XYZ file of C-alpha atoms in Angstrom:
738
model
C 4.001 2.539 -25.330
C 1.581 3.235 -28.172
C -0.918 6.080 -28.311
C -3.721 3.522 -28.110
C -2.110 2.066 -25.010
C -1.985 5.497 -23.399
C -5.689 6.011 -24.044
C -6.579 2.586 -22.714
C -4.662 3.303 -19.519
C -7.085 6.172 -18.862
C -10.050 3.790 -18.719
C -9.406 2.487 -15.157
C -8.875 6.037 -13.870
C -12.052 7.247 -15.591
C -13.948 4.320 -14.074
C -12.821 5.289 -10.577
C -13.937 8.896 -11.117
C -17.353 7.824 -12.390
C -17.806 5.412 -9.505
C -16.882 8.204 -7.108
C -19.917 10.106 -8.394
C -22.116 7.009 -8.229
C -21.080 5.924 -4.724
C -21.158 9.223 -2.869
C -22.924 8.807 0.449
C -26.506 10.023 0.827
C -26.233 10.240 4.615
C -26.439 13.794 5.897
C -23.963 13.033 8.692
C -21.328 11.410 6.506
C -17.823 12.670 7.278
C -15.982 13.955 4.206
C -18.417 12.278 1.776
C -16.295 12.902 -1.306
C -13.313 11.122 0.209
C -15.579 8.335 1.389
C -16.803 7.950 -2.185
C -13.175 7.735 -3.356
C -12.572 4.941 -0.852
C -15.644 3.046 -2.013
C -14.865 3.422 -5.709
C -11.219 2.433 -5.232
C -12.121 -0.670 -3.241
C -14.692 -1.718 -5.834
C -12.243 -1.135 -8.676
C -9.488 -2.997 -6.830
C -11.678 -6.036 -6.276
C -12.782 -5.952 -9.904
C -9.163 -5.792 -11.073
C -8.198 -8.797 -8.937
C -11.212 -10.884 -9.953
C -10.693 -10.103 -13.643
C -7.156 -11.462 -13.392
C -8.313 -14.566 -11.534
C -11.218 -15.239 -13.899
C -9.294 -14.653 -17.123
C -6.344 -16.563 -15.718
C -8.571 -19.563 -15.073
C -9.766 -19.281 -18.675
C -6.156 -19.040 -19.977
C -7.094 -15.642 -21.417
C -4.580 -13.215 -19.906
C -4.262 -11.200 -23.101
C -4.838 -7.659 -24.268
C -8.196 -8.131 -26.052
C -9.724 -9.774 -22.991
C -8.493 -7.030 -20.646
C -9.587 -4.240 -22.964
C -13.058 -5.784 -23.154
C -13.231 -6.174 -19.382
C -12.321 -2.541 -18.751
C -14.640 -1.134 -21.388
C -17.509 -3.077 -19.837
C -16.551 -1.753 -16.416
C -16.376 1.796 -17.770
C -19.852 1.486 -19.281
C -21.219 0.129 -15.995
C -19.568 2.945 -14.019
C -20.885 5.587 -16.416
C -24.385 4.129 -16.190
C -24.273 4.095 -12.395
C -23.001 7.678 -12.308
C -25.738 8.812 -14.690
C -28.458 7.159 -12.642
C -27.075 8.695 -9.477
C -26.949 12.176 -10.972
C -30.563 11.920 -12.116
C -31.737 10.664 -8.731
C -29.867 13.494 -6.983
C -31.417 16.368 -8.903
C -32.838 18.947 -6.496
C -36.557 18.935 -5.836
C -38.737 21.967 -6.765
C -38.160 24.973 -4.500
C -40.050 24.842 -1.242
C -40.298 26.995 1.827
C -37.216 26.300 3.855
C -37.559 25.528 7.543
C -34.515 26.469 9.603
C -32.808 23.409 11.023
C -30.815 23.625 14.244
C -27.196 22.583 14.009
C -26.290 19.644 16.205
C -23.787 20.220 18.948
C -21.675 17.355 17.643
C -21.390 18.634 14.069
C -18.836 16.623 12.195
C -15.779 18.375 10.838
C -15.105 17.893 7.148
C -13.032 19.633 4.537
C -15.392 18.517 1.749
C -18.381 20.667 2.703
C -18.985 24.191 1.408
C -18.388 25.427 4.946
C -14.732 24.708 5.579
C -15.364 24.065 9.242
C -18.433 21.899 9.665
C -20.837 19.605 7.919
C -24.432 19.281 9.222
C -25.472 16.158 11.061
C -28.930 14.750 11.573
C -30.922 16.166 14.488
C -33.997 14.962 16.311
C -36.016 18.110 15.591
C -37.718 17.755 12.246
C -36.927 15.682 9.210
C -33.399 15.458 7.900
C -32.693 17.921 5.090
C -32.582 16.571 1.561
C -29.019 16.466 0.306
C -28.071 17.276 -3.250
C -24.651 16.668 -4.686
C -22.864 19.428 -6.519
C -21.947 19.079 -10.155
C -18.278 19.250 -11.099
C -18.542 23.007 -11.425
C -20.070 23.085 -7.946
C -17.185 21.070 -6.553
C -14.783 23.531 -8.126
C -16.704 26.353 -6.489
C -16.434 24.582 -3.137
C -12.667 24.220 -3.615
C -12.333 27.897 -4.541
C -14.357 28.964 -1.494
C -12.251 26.758 0.761
C -9.071 28.282 -0.644
C -10.407 31.811 -0.101
C -11.275 31.116 3.520
C -8.003 29.320 4.258
C -5.338 31.026 6.306
C -1.782 31.602 5.153
C -0.510 28.563 7.011
C -3.182 26.313 5.535
C -2.396 27.529 2.036
C 1.274 26.807 2.624
C 0.428 23.276 3.712
C -1.749 22.726 0.636
C 0.908 24.125 -1.668
C 3.622 21.914 -0.223
C 1.490 18.784 -0.429
C 0.366 19.522 -3.975
C 3.907 20.353 -5.066
C 5.310 17.090 -3.715
C 2.528 15.010 -5.247
C 2.895 16.632 -8.665
C 6.679 16.309 -8.734
C 6.354 12.682 -7.661
C 3.999 12.182 -10.587
C 6.603 13.672 -12.902
C 9.321 11.366 -11.564
C 6.998 8.359 -11.767
C 6.337 9.109 -15.429
C 9.946 9.854 -16.367
C 11.773 7.098 -14.474
C 11.935 3.525 -15.678
C 11.130 0.849 -13.070
C 14.388 0.218 -11.214
C 13.459 -1.193 -7.836
C 15.735 -4.112 -6.880
C 12.971 -6.528 -5.873
C 11.037 -5.608 -8.992
C 13.936 -6.740 -11.158
C 14.042 -10.037 -9.275
C 10.416 -11.047 -8.844
C 7.742 -8.312 -9.008
C 8.028 -7.604 -12.733
C 9.213 -11.076 -13.903
C 6.044 -12.389 -12.280
C 3.965 -10.134 -14.535
C 5.917 -11.177 -17.618
C 5.457 -14.879 -16.869
C 1.685 -14.375 -16.694
C 1.681 -12.515 -20.003
C 3.842 -15.151 -21.682
C 1.830 -18.167 -20.558
C -1.614 -16.533 -20.538
C -2.616 -17.870 -17.121
C -1.678 -17.840 -13.437
C -0.271 -21.351 -13.167
C 2.995 -21.599 -11.269
C 6.185 -22.208 -13.228
C 9.580 -23.744 -12.507
C 11.860 -21.081 -11.056
C 14.908 -20.651 -8.866
C 13.321 -17.529 -7.327
C 10.530 -18.783 -5.068
C 9.245 -15.246 -4.405
C 7.947 -15.139 -7.972
C 5.216 -17.582 -6.952
C 4.992 -17.539 -3.146
C 4.672 -13.816 -2.334
C 1.055 -12.493 -2.572
C 0.537 -10.935 -6.028
C -2.097 -8.244 -5.450
C 0.050 -5.280 -6.500
C 1.394 -7.237 -9.466
C -2.193 -7.944 -10.555
C -2.634 -4.182 -10.909
C 0.625 -3.945 -12.853
C -0.590 -6.739 -15.132
C -3.540 -4.604 -16.182
C -1.244 -1.744 -17.172
C 1.163 -4.134 -18.875
C -1.544 -5.572 -21.111
C -3.353 -2.302 -21.748
C -0.213 -0.337 -22.673
C 2.109 -3.078 -23.942
C 4.993 -1.988 -21.705
C 6.082 -0.886 -18.229
C 6.246 2.893 -18.700
C 3.249 3.533 -16.424
C 4.045 0.902 -13.802
C 5.214 3.481 -11.235
C 1.749 5.061 -11.263
C 0.263 2.229 -9.219
C 2.272 3.177 -6.143
C 1.841 6.890 -6.867
C -1.944 6.472 -6.908
C -1.723 4.434 -3.698
C 0.212 7.291 -2.092
C -2.429 9.843 -3.097
C -5.127 7.553 -1.716
C -3.230 7.292 1.576
C -3.136 11.091 1.865
C -6.867 11.455 1.217
C -7.900 8.678 3.580
C -5.521 9.697 6.371
C -7.037 13.181 6.230
C -10.532 11.668 6.386
C -9.601 9.598 9.439
C -8.428 12.816 11.086
C -11.862 14.312 10.383
C -13.572 11.203 11.762
C -11.593 11.660 14.987
C -12.769 15.253 15.322
C -10.032 17.121 13.486
C -10.877 20.297 11.616
C -9.510 21.436 8.296
C -6.115 22.426 9.687
C -5.696 19.102 11.472
C -6.545 17.261 8.262
C -4.018 19.307 6.308
C -1.377 18.707 8.971
C -1.997 14.978 8.721
C -1.651 15.000 4.954
C 1.445 17.215 5.244
C 3.239 14.944 7.710
C 2.459 11.888 5.605
C 3.319 13.554 2.294
C 6.737 14.647 3.586
C 7.669 11.255 5.066
C 10.725 10.176 3.034
C 9.607 6.559 2.722
C 6.271 7.698 1.262
C 7.968 10.182 -1.080
C 10.349 7.548 -2.460
C 7.907 4.676 -2.723
C 5.361 6.853 -4.534
C 7.580 6.676 -7.641
C 8.425 2.986 -7.338
C 7.167 -0.460 -8.347
C 7.430 -1.703 -4.764
C 4.244 -2.878 -3.048
C 4.305 -1.320 0.436
C 2.245 1.780 -0.362
C -0.382 -0.359 -2.086
C -0.657 -2.464 1.068
C -0.811 0.665 3.251
C -3.597 2.081 1.070
C -5.798 -0.982 1.554
C -5.090 -1.008 5.308
C -6.024 2.642 5.785
C -9.164 2.151 3.677
C -10.171 -0.561 6.128
C -9.462 1.833 8.998
C -11.686 4.643 7.733
C -14.562 2.222 7.080
C -14.172 0.790 10.585
C -14.294 4.261 12.144
C -17.600 4.890 10.399
C -18.871 1.858 12.288
C -18.106 3.364 15.697
C -21.226 5.553 15.615
C -23.737 3.739 13.427
C -24.803 0.220 12.613
C -23.029 -1.083 9.556
C -25.040 -1.639 6.386
C -24.497 -4.087 3.567
C -22.374 -1.716 1.535
C -20.002 -1.069 4.421
C -19.698 -4.776 5.171
C -18.758 -5.404 1.562
C -16.233 -2.577 1.766
C -14.620 -4.053 4.865
C -14.445 -7.442 3.193
C -12.932 -5.899 0.089
C -10.286 -3.997 2.074
C -9.411 -7.124 4.050
C -9.146 -9.289 0.955
C -7.124 -6.723 -0.986
C -4.716 -6.366 1.940
C -4.276 -10.132 2.188
C -3.701 -10.603 -1.542
C -1.171 -7.731 -1.605
C 0.943 -8.223 1.525
C -0.108 -10.500 4.356
C 1.766 -8.388 6.926
C -0.932 -5.747 6.459
C -3.372 -8.091 8.179
C -1.468 -7.384 11.390
C -3.282 -4.031 11.411
C -6.518 -5.118 9.752
C -7.079 -7.754 12.457
C -7.261 -5.265 15.376
C -9.345 -2.933 13.219
C -11.930 -5.650 12.642
C -11.969 -6.438 16.359
C -12.647 -2.758 17.060
C -15.457 -2.773 14.501
C -17.050 -5.858 16.061
C -16.919 -4.448 19.593
C -18.381 -1.139 18.416
C -21.222 -2.879 16.605
C -22.074 -4.935 19.686
C -22.048 -1.799 21.840
C -24.365 -0.002 19.421
C -26.713 -2.982 19.358
C -26.907 -3.056 23.147
C -27.387 0.716 23.306
C -30.176 0.557 20.730
C -31.887 -2.207 22.668
C -31.675 -0.230 25.904
C -32.972 2.936 24.251
C -35.911 1.122 22.680
C -36.747 -0.575 25.970
C -36.659 2.758 27.788
C -39.099 4.290 25.311
C -41.423 1.260 25.204
C -44.265 3.033 26.971
C -44.162 5.931 24.535
C -43.988 3.552 21.589
C -46.994 1.650 22.908
C -48.950 4.872 23.216
C -48.339 5.826 19.616
C -48.923 2.284 18.453
C -45.657 2.154 16.568
C -44.423 -1.008 18.273
C -47.619 -2.647 19.511
C -48.479 -6.173 18.502
C -51.826 -6.269 16.752
C -52.691 -9.583 18.412
C -51.800 -9.004 22.049
C -51.079 -5.328 22.432
C -47.710 -6.138 23.970
C -44.699 -3.965 23.173
C -42.030 -5.710 21.041
C -38.618 -5.168 22.602
C -35.480 -5.906 20.555
C -33.237 -8.449 22.205
C -29.467 -7.906 22.492
C -28.900 -11.341 21.016
C -30.351 -10.028 17.763
C -27.648 -7.385 17.611
C -24.983 -9.966 18.400
C -26.269 -12.247 15.665
C -26.201 -9.378 13.191
C -22.606 -8.580 14.141
C -21.576 -12.222 13.803
C -23.339 -12.446 10.446
C -21.605 -9.273 9.308
C -18.243 -10.690 10.385
C -18.881 -13.836 8.395
C -19.792 -11.773 5.342
C -16.568 -9.762 5.665
C -14.523 -12.956 5.762
C -16.427 -14.433 2.820
C -15.792 -11.364 0.667
C -12.122 -11.399 1.663
C -11.938 -15.099 0.810
C -13.361 -14.444 -2.658
C -10.549 -11.959 -3.279
C -7.569 -13.825 -1.824
C -8.911 -17.390 -1.868
C -7.859 -18.384 -5.411
C -4.226 -17.432 -4.770
C -4.158 -19.205 -1.407
C -5.687 -22.280 -3.048
C -2.894 -22.378 -5.632
C -0.226 -21.968 -2.957
C -1.786 -24.679 -0.791
C -2.030 -27.070 -3.717
C 1.607 -26.436 -4.610
C 3.234 -26.424 -1.168
C 0.683 -28.028 1.141
C 0.355 -24.838 3.197
C -1.458 -21.542 2.467
C 1.601 -19.543 3.573
C 3.948 -21.252 1.151
C 7.071 -23.374 1.586
C 8.966 -23.686 4.893
C 11.774 -21.393 3.703
C 9.255 -18.541 3.340
C 7.423 -19.270 6.596
C 10.703 -19.368 8.537
C 12.644 -16.535 6.923
C 10.468 -13.502 7.753
C 8.214 -14.424 10.739
C 9.689 -14.526 14.239
C 10.670 -18.017 15.352
C 10.985 -17.101 19.033
C 8.200 -15.491 21.010
C 9.547 -15.280 24.553
C 9.229 -11.760 26.040
C 12.975 -11.145 26.008
C 13.318 -11.929 22.291
C 10.282 -9.813 21.403
C 11.694 -6.902 23.412
C 15.060 -7.087 21.652
C 13.374 -7.351 18.272
C 11.164 -4.337 19.024
C 14.135 -2.260 20.150
C 16.101 -3.106 17.005
C 13.139 -2.280 14.759
C 12.689 1.017 16.619
C 16.393 1.820 16.332
C 16.296 1.335 12.553
C 13.010 3.230 12.151
C 14.248 6.269 14.123
C 17.747 6.356 12.625
C 19.284 9.776 11.891
C 22.440 10.991 10.114
C 24.046 11.422 13.558
C 26.423 8.435 13.573
C 27.409 8.792 17.279
C 23.752 8.656 18.263
C 23.238 5.572 16.098
C 26.247 3.796 17.591
C 25.300 4.681 21.151
C 21.751 3.439 20.704
C 22.906 0.199 19.082
C 25.426 -0.450 21.847
C 22.760 0.007 24.505
C 20.472 -2.475 22.710
C 23.248 -5.036 22.134
C 24.527 -4.796 25.723
C 20.991 -4.942 27.118
C 20.219 -8.006 24.999
C 23.240 -9.740 26.500
C 22.081 -8.914 30.012
C 18.691 -10.591 29.459
C 20.224 -13.564 27.653
C 19.315 -12.838 24.035
C 21.757 -12.863 21.144
C 20.930 -9.695 19.138
C 22.055 -11.496 15.958
C 20.060 -14.685 16.657
C 18.795 -16.104 13.327
C 15.472 -16.890 14.993
C 14.794 -13.166 15.373
C 16.973 -11.802 12.534
C 16.348 -12.156 8.809
C 18.852 -14.193 6.822
C 22.481 -13.385 7.534
C 21.940 -9.705 8.249
C 23.772 -8.013 11.116
C 22.313 -5.377 13.431
C 22.730 -2.387 13.346
C 22.399 -1.109 9.804
C 22.380 2.613 8.864
C 18.940 3.598 7.564
C 18.984 7.401 7.468
C 19.976 7.713 3.812
C 16.986 8.418 1.486
C 16.831 4.989 -0.116
C 13.370 3.647 -1.014
C 14.025 0.319 0.719
C 15.607 1.495 3.969
C 15.027 5.177 4.761
C 14.040 5.896 8.349
C 11.224 8.196 9.474
C 12.333 9.705 12.817
C 10.178 12.843 12.597
C 7.019 11.128 11.425
C 7.573 8.271 13.853
C 8.140 10.598 16.805
C 5.055 12.688 16.005
C 2.932 9.566 15.555
C 4.217 8.052 18.788
C 3.520 11.225 20.767
C 0.084 11.524 19.191
C -0.759 7.916 20.036
C 0.376 8.286 23.660
C -1.585 11.528 24.126
C -4.672 10.036 22.474
C -4.452 7.048 24.783
C -3.603 8.771 28.057
C -4.955 12.346 27.660
C -7.423 12.346 24.744
C -9.214 15.430 26.106
C -6.166 17.486 25.182
C -6.898 16.648 21.554
C -10.701 16.738 21.564
C -12.910 16.462 24.678
C -15.824 15.191 22.574
C -13.847 12.375 20.902
C -12.156 10.689 23.848
C -13.630 7.249 23.130
C -12.789 7.077 19.406
C -9.343 8.578 20.011
C -8.464 6.006 22.652
C -9.841 3.163 20.571
C -7.888 4.211 17.477
C -4.690 4.701 19.478
C -5.087 1.201 20.930
C -5.419 -0.241 17.423
C -2.305 1.596 16.205
C -0.207 0.533 19.186
C -1.521 -3.030 18.915
C -0.487 -3.165 15.258
C 3.026 -1.966 16.091
C 3.398 -4.407 18.977
C 2.089 -7.302 16.904
C 4.453 -6.397 14.074
C 7.487 -6.372 16.349
C 6.471 -9.707 17.862
C 5.784 -11.391 14.506
C 8.286 -9.979 11.971
C 12.056 -10.396 12.293
C 14.356 -7.410 12.230
C 15.921 -6.741 8.845
C 17.800 -3.770 7.334
C 14.884 -2.925 5.032
C 12.271 -3.425 7.740
C 11.232 0.239 7.634
C 9.283 -0.312 4.447
C 7.613 -3.402 5.908
C 6.117 -1.336 8.720
C 4.992 1.475 6.426
C 1.347 0.405 6.746
C 1.496 1.065 10.509
C 3.141 4.454 9.965
C 0.399 5.517 7.547
C -2.210 4.272 10.019
C -0.669 6.279 12.869
C -0.124 9.617 11.109
C -3.695 10.949 11.781
C -2.846 10.915 15.481
C 0.241 12.993 14.704
C -1.820 15.550 12.794
C -4.383 15.778 15.584
C -1.735 16.266 18.246
C 0.142 18.973 16.333
C -3.125 20.774 15.686
C -4.010 20.585 19.381
C -0.581 21.961 20.214
C -1.141 24.930 17.910
C -4.590 25.808 19.270
C -3.974 25.602 22.992
C -5.644 28.660 24.528
C -5.227 28.197 28.254
C -1.454 28.274 28.251
C 0.284 31.556 28.919
C 1.648 33.505 25.997
C 5.235 32.390 26.573
C 4.334 28.692 26.617
C 2.055 29.157 23.635
C 4.856 30.833 21.707
C 7.274 28.039 22.549
C 4.754 25.395 21.494
C 4.108 27.203 18.237
C 7.817 27.603 17.543
C 8.446 23.915 18.212
C 5.566 22.857 15.958
C 6.669 25.157 13.138
C 10.270 23.935 13.434
C 9.215 20.303 13.289
C 6.971 20.919 10.284
C 9.688 22.863 8.475
C 12.170 20.059 9.136
C 9.637 17.528 7.900
C 9.130 19.528 4.715
C 12.878 19.739 4.197
C 13.194 15.967 4.650
C 10.496 15.352 2.057
C 12.016 17.770 -0.455
C 15.498 16.311 -0.003
C 14.169 12.766 -0.393
C 12.472 13.731 -3.639
C 15.496 15.664 -4.907
C 18.297 13.281 -3.914
C 16.481 10.037 -3.106
C 17.763 6.763 -4.486
C 17.341 5.226 -7.016
C 15.160 7.954 -8.577
C 16.166 11.564 -8.070
C 15.725 14.969 -9.617
C 19.258 16.305 -9.333
C 22.777 14.960 -9.206
C 24.180 11.734 -10.595
C 21.370 9.491 -11.787
C 18.873 12.310 -12.302
C 15.761 11.288 -14.217
C 16.404 14.263 -16.494
C 19.949 13.321 -17.499
C 20.101 9.518 -17.295
C 19.088 7.302 -20.216
C 16.166 4.932 -19.886
C 18.368 1.844 -19.844
C 20.881 3.262 -17.387
C 18.030 4.354 -15.114
C 16.970 0.725 -14.805
C 20.455 -0.173 -13.553
C 21.140 2.622 -11.090
C 21.214 0.001 -8.355
C 23.928 -1.912 -10.221
C 25.382 0.279 -13.012
C 28.077 -2.255 -13.876
C 25.467 -4.780 -14.980
C 23.854 -2.621 -17.696
C 26.399 -3.357 -20.445
C 26.805 -6.979 -19.362
C 23.111 -7.748 -19.888
C 23.152 -6.031 -23.263
C 26.278 -7.904 -24.329
C 24.837 -11.320 -23.483
C 21.409 -10.564 -24.954
C 22.942 -9.348 -28.224
C 24.884 -12.591 -28.606
C 21.763 -14.672 -27.979
C 19.668 -12.640 -30.414
C 22.341 -12.927 -33.095
C 22.210 -16.721 -32.727
C 18.483 -16.698 -33.619
C 17.735 -18.675 -30.469
C 14.014 -19.101 -29.772
C 13.898 -21.168 -26.564
C 16.243 -19.735 -23.951
C 17.210 -21.296 -20.632
C 17.660 -19.276 -17.414
C 20.306 -19.998 -14.785
C 20.079 -17.774 -11.702
C 19.941 -17.665 -7.912
C 17.205 -16.546 -5.523
C 18.078 -12.837 -5.501
C 19.273 -12.382 -9.088
C 17.809 -10.023 -11.684
C 15.590 -11.718 -14.230
C 13.532 -8.840 -15.588
C 16.181 -7.409 -17.982
C 16.027 -10.658 -20.003
C 12.300 -10.133 -20.618
C 13.054 -6.695 -22.052
C 16.153 -7.509 -24.087
C 14.988 -10.814 -25.552
C 11.482 -9.717 -26.515
C 10.440 -10.815 -30.006
C 10.560 -8.278 -32.882
C 6.747 -8.098 -32.893
C 6.744 -7.205 -29.213
C 5.610 -10.625 -27.963
C 7.249 -12.281 -24.968
C 10.372 -14.389 -25.394
C 10.286 -18.080 -24.504
C 12.293 -18.171 -21.282
C 12.450 -21.401 -19.278
C 14.191 -22.077 -15.970
C 16.943 -24.686 -15.811
C 16.606 -24.781 -12.005
C 13.506 -25.032 -9.839
C 12.784 -24.755 -6.121
C 9.226 -25.981 -6.673
C 9.163 -29.733 -6.003
C 6.257 -30.352 -8.369
C 7.646 -28.149 -11.159
C 10.768 -29.742 -12.666
C 13.127 -27.468 -14.604
C 13.651 -27.695 -18.348
C 16.335 -29.964 -19.752
C 19.369 -27.865 -20.823
C 19.570 -29.842 -24.029
C 16.044 -28.676 -24.964
C 16.984 -24.989 -25.276
C 18.694 -23.038 -28.038
C 20.740 -20.826 -25.719
C 21.391 -20.264 -22.011
C 21.698 -16.966 -20.138
C 23.139 -16.840 -16.632
C 23.392 -14.355 -13.761
C 25.329 -14.463 -10.532
C 27.405 -17.599 -10.236
C 29.599 -18.853 -13.061
C 30.151 -22.272 -11.382
C 26.371 -22.762 -11.104
C 26.030 -21.918 -14.784
C 28.894 -24.201 -15.790
C 27.210 -27.188 -14.153
C 24.139 -26.795 -16.350
C 25.776 -26.017 -19.685
C 25.772 -29.121 -21.933
C 29.116 -30.545 -23.016
C 30.563 -28.896 -26.090
C 28.694 -25.607 -25.664
C 30.614 -22.323 -25.648
C 30.307 -20.416 -22.357
C 31.143 -16.709 -22.069
C 31.000 -14.773 -18.787
C 31.562 -11.140 -17.785
C 31.389 -10.410 -14.084
C 27.730 -10.948 -13.216
C 26.247 -12.072 -16.560
C 27.061 -14.904 -18.956
C 25.627 -16.870 -21.868
C 26.172 -20.243 -23.506
C 25.512 -21.348 -27.097
C 25.699 -24.748 -28.791
C 28.404 -25.322 -31.416
C 25.931 -24.935 -34.273
C 25.171 -21.374 -33.185
C-alpha cells in the first residue's frame, strides 16, 4: 500500500467525522445526541458508498480516479455542511437566564456534561437554546465524565478501550485470512476491479454473484483507494465500534444510566464472536451494525412523530441491511412493525389531546376557522395516512439502495433471491411446529456451547432423543444445511463458530425480565422495555424458523445477539442497584454479577489472545507469522502449493489464465500471485460456470490453467497435449509451447 493510498483511506473516515458535526440533533430531548449523530453520518456515508459503486459500475468506471474524485467531492460536501452547522450553532449574545425546571422524565445520556441526565423539554416556558461544544469542549466533557466516574465504571471503560485498541492493532497487522473471503468475498472485489463494472461473470462459485455484496462494496472502496487489501479488516472493526456505540445508546433510550450503558458496551465488547470478527473480512458485524442502527432510530420513534430525516435514516438502514445480508431483515422487519404501531399510537394520542383542548384553542383563536369560527380537529385518519406514507418512503429508500443488485439477480436467475440451490440450501424447507422446535433447540445448543464436553453430549442426546419422540429426524436435510451433522463443538474461539454462552444467557435473562417484570429494570420505561424485548424475541424465533441449523450458525445470528445485549446491560445494572433486598441478598447479587462480568472479560481477552485464525500469542501470532503464511493459517499446507503453481505460470509468460475450481475452493490467492508487474489485475477466466447465461471460457483460448481441489475435474478440462502438474490441492497446466 502506497503512502498516497494511506492518505486517501483517511478521506472516508474524515467525511464521517465532519458529517457527525453537521448532523448532530438540535432537539433538546435527544438521547445521546453525539451517538445519534454518528448513526446518521454512518448511514449517510454507507448509502453514498453503495450508490457510488452502483453508479460507477453502470458507467463501467470502477477505477481509482473515479473513486478518488467521488470521495473528495463527498469530503468537500461534508466539510461545507459541518462549517455551516458550526456557524449556525454559535451561541447568542449573553442574556438573563431564566431557571428552567427539570422534567421528571429526564433522559439519561452519557454524552451530556452531566454524566447522569440530559434536559428534556418542559411545558413551562420556551425550550432552552442548545449550543454544541467545540472539539475542545467535547474533550472537557469526556474529562469531566471520567472524573465523576466510579472505580467500577473506569474499569469497564478501560477494558472496553483496551479490547478495541488491541483489535485495531490485530486488524492492521493481520492479512485477510477468513475462509469465505478466500473463496468469494475478496475474489468478488477483484472481479469488479478487473472488469470495471458489476456485471456477473462465469464462475463455478455461485456465491461470488448471488450473495448480497454490501460489505464487499465497502471493501471495493478501500481496494481502489489503497491499491491493496491491507486495510480490509478495518471495515469489520469499524462496524464493531459502531455496534458498541449504538448498543449503549439503545440502553440509554430504554432508561439506562451511564453504568448501564457501560455494562452493555462491556458485555458486547467481550463477546468472543464480536472480538474475533472485529479483525476479519467477514460480513456479520457489518450486517449487525446496520440492524442496530435501525433499532436505535426506531426507538426514537416511540415517543415522537418521525420527521423526514428519520424516515430517510430508517430507509437507509433497511436498504443497507438488505444489500449486506438478507438475514438481517429478520430483525429489521419486526423493528419496522414496532415503529409503525408507535407512530399510529402517537397520532391517535395527539388527536385525542387536541380534541380535549379544543375549547381552550378556540378561546385563544389558535385553531379557529376564520370563516365559520369552528374548531379544526385533527382526524386520526390523517395520522394513519402519514404513517403509511412514511412506510412507503422507507421502502422506497431501501429499494434505491438494494434495488440495483436485486434487479441484476432477477435478470440472471429469474428470482430476486437467486438460483434454487441458494434458496434451498440455507432457508428452512419445513415449517411444521415440530421441525421448528428441533431446529431452535439445535441452534440454541450450538450458541450456548461450552468447553464442558459432558454437558455438550448430554444436551445433544436430549435434543436428538426428543426429536425422535416427536417424529423429526435431527439430521433431516430440510432443516440442516448441506451434509452437516448435529452436534458440532462450537466453544473454541474460532471466528466462524465460537459460541456465546455468557452473553446469550445474560441477553435471554434480560429479555425475559423486560417482558415479564419490566418494573424491576425501570418503572418508568415498562412500555418501551416490553416492546423492545418482544422485537428481540421475535427476531430470534423468526431466525430459528427460517434458517437451517449449521455448524457456523452462531455468526449468522450475531445480529440478534447485538440487538439483545442492551437488555443484558439493563438487567445487570438493575441487579447491582437493588436497594430493597436485604444486605445478604444484595451481596450475593453483587458477587454473582461481578463473577459473570469477570468471566466475560476473561473470555474476551482469551478470544483476542488465542482466537483463530488471528491471535496475539502462540503459533500463528500476528507478530511472528509472515504475511503470506498468515493468509494460509486455515490451510497451512496450501501456501507453498499456490506459490509453486503461480511461479510456473508466471515463468511461462501466460497472459490469459483459466480457472478450474469447485464451489468452496480458494480463488483469492491467484489474484495476488498472478497480478501484473505494474500492479494491475491478471486476466483470470473461469473454465466452468454455474450461471446458465454465462458460458465458461474455452480451455483452448487460454495460455495456462490453474486448478484447485479436484485433479480429475482439472484433467477433464485440460486440452490434449498439455502438461499437467499437481501437488495435493493445487495444480497447473501449460501447453507444449510453454
